[in-house]
DNA sequence: TAGATTGTTAATCGATTAACAATC
DNA sequence: TAGATTGTTAATCGATTAACAATC
């Protein structure tokens, strides 16, 4: 279903569509026009129709879009219906927040283990998932069909960790550190979250 | 120093420049050309020069840019040298991670208090900052020159909270919830962090 | 049928890239 | 001076917006 060569700008809007449609569905709304959705999302009807038509014609002329239908289609395009097995590296404050705050299952992932260097944390539980020692990573990844890692650890330690993870075949990363994974490994998918960049952007906008 | 009408795409690249320049400075590098910086950042020399020239001519022909000089200029453009007083709403897992993980002072903010509804958490400490009761927000904001709030609380409770915060004069928000602040209040600056959108984007890219 | 709204093509706008004169 | 590299203008490319025929 997902097509080649769709602009990254369009891709990054898909989760937002998905979010608004989920809300509308929860409110019991059955259909919506591109104009109304645009008003709701502070977008434009043209952009919504262009974006969606990168993947197919999901609407009906003279009617609009089925809220639940469109939500499901976008979910499929994003791949949310196929679950990938994931581990989290780092059980510090950030790691714990990620593990507990996000609904991985609804986002196309299953978090099955957390790894940590600090021996004080090893053996504790987070959201029902045991915190294991870093030494066990390789065996665990191989035994449990893991293809994704979430990195919530200090930048300094990331390179060595990536070498290990890449070595066991992990090719997709949700990266909260400032280490640039793609620079060293070209065949990985890395989504970086730079919280400090976001905060600096806010600081800039406050002066405008 | 910051100019009107600079594209948001340029603004969002500034923190990234700042980050790479900070690293180069820490490594003791004194000067860099747009070509070399572009190679490092996986950008282009043209783009870097265009971006910087939105704010001024910071380089020297035939030489390049002074690393520490350029870093400082970008810091000023971002406003990092002027500290704004900030409170954090929510001392749950996400709130605790934000409070402990980020270096607010280096990013133009000072986090001075954390507020929480859950009475079990009230009175505890986070990074040396006391967790206070939600009831104390109004008095605290007025007494302490607060102009920014970080929102790390469930979406359901955000609207009421914003009404209160806006009422005490807070106009800038770093928002981790999915509540759309700007929809109701048009004169606020809101930087939204949608972690689940980022994770969905990763999920999409894994299928390409 | 008439009205509404899509899918899609065309027009506009803005961002990126290329080129080069200015200058250190 | 010659070489390097910026600042800036021009050319290209891509994204957004507008328009409208197709159609439910």
JSON list of C-alpha atoms (C1' of nucleotides) in Angstrom, two decimals, chain B residues 7 9 13 44 46-47 49-50 60-62, chain C residues 14-24:
[
{"chain": "B", "resi": 7, "resn": "UNK", "atom": "CA", "xyz": [11.17, 30.63, 7.23]},
{"chain": "B", "resi": 9, "resn": "UNK", "atom": "CA", "xyz": [12.43, 25.55, 8.03]},
{"chain": "B", "resi": 13, "resn": "UNK", "atom": "CA", "xyz": [17.80, 24.06, 11.47]},
{"chain": "B", "resi": 44, "resn": "UNK", "atom": "CA", "xyz": [24.90, 21.44, 1.61]},
{"chain": "B", "resi": 46, "resn": "UNK", "atom": "CA", "xyz": [24.76, 26.50, -0.19]},
{"chain": "B", "resi": 47, "resn": "UNK", "atom": "CA", "xyz": [22.04, 25.85, 2.34]},
{"chain": "B", "resi": 49, "resn": "UNK", "atom": "CA", "xyz": [25.39, 29.94, 3.78]},
{"chain": "B", "resi": 50, "resn": "UNK", "atom": "CA", "xyz": [21.84, 30.87, 2.81]},
{"chain": "B", "resi": 60, "resn": "UNK", "atom": "CA", "xyz": [35.08, 35.66, 6.46]},
{"chain": "B", "resi": 61, "resn": "UNK", "atom": "CA", "xyz": [35.82, 35.24, 2.76]},
{"chain": "B", "resi": 62, "resn": "UNK", "atom": "CA", "xyz": [38.72, 32.98, 2.04]},
{"chain": "C", "resi": 14, "resn": "DG", "atom": "C1'", "xyz": [8.73, 29.19, -1.76]},
{"chain": "C", "resi": 15, "resn": "DA", "atom": "C1'", "xyz": [12.90, 26.54, -0.84]},
{"chain": "C", "resi": 16, "resn": "DT", "atom": "C1'", "xyz": [17.01, 24.57, -2.42]},
{"chain": "C", "resi": 17, "resn": "DT", "atom": "C1'", "xyz": [20.84, 24.40, -5.41]},
{"chain": "C", "resi": 18, "resn": "DA", "atom": "C1'", "xyz": [24.12, 26.35, -8.54]},
{"chain": "C", "resi": 19, "resn": "DA", "atom": "C1'", "xyz": [27.01, 29.94, -10.04]},
{"chain": "C", "resi": 20, "resn": "DC", "atom": "C1'", "xyz": [30.00, 33.64, -9.51]},
{"chain": "C", "resi": 21, "resn": "DA", "atom": "C1'", "xyz": [31.64, 38.18, -8.25]},
{"chain": "C", "resi": 22, "resn": "DA", "atom": "C1'", "xyz": [33.54, 40.14, -4.05]},
{"chain": "C", "resi": 23, "resn": "DT", "atom": "C1'", "xyz": [37.13, 39.84, -0.83]},
{"chain": "C", "resi": 24, "resn": "DC", "atom": "C1'", "xyz": [39.99, 38.06, 2.79]}
]
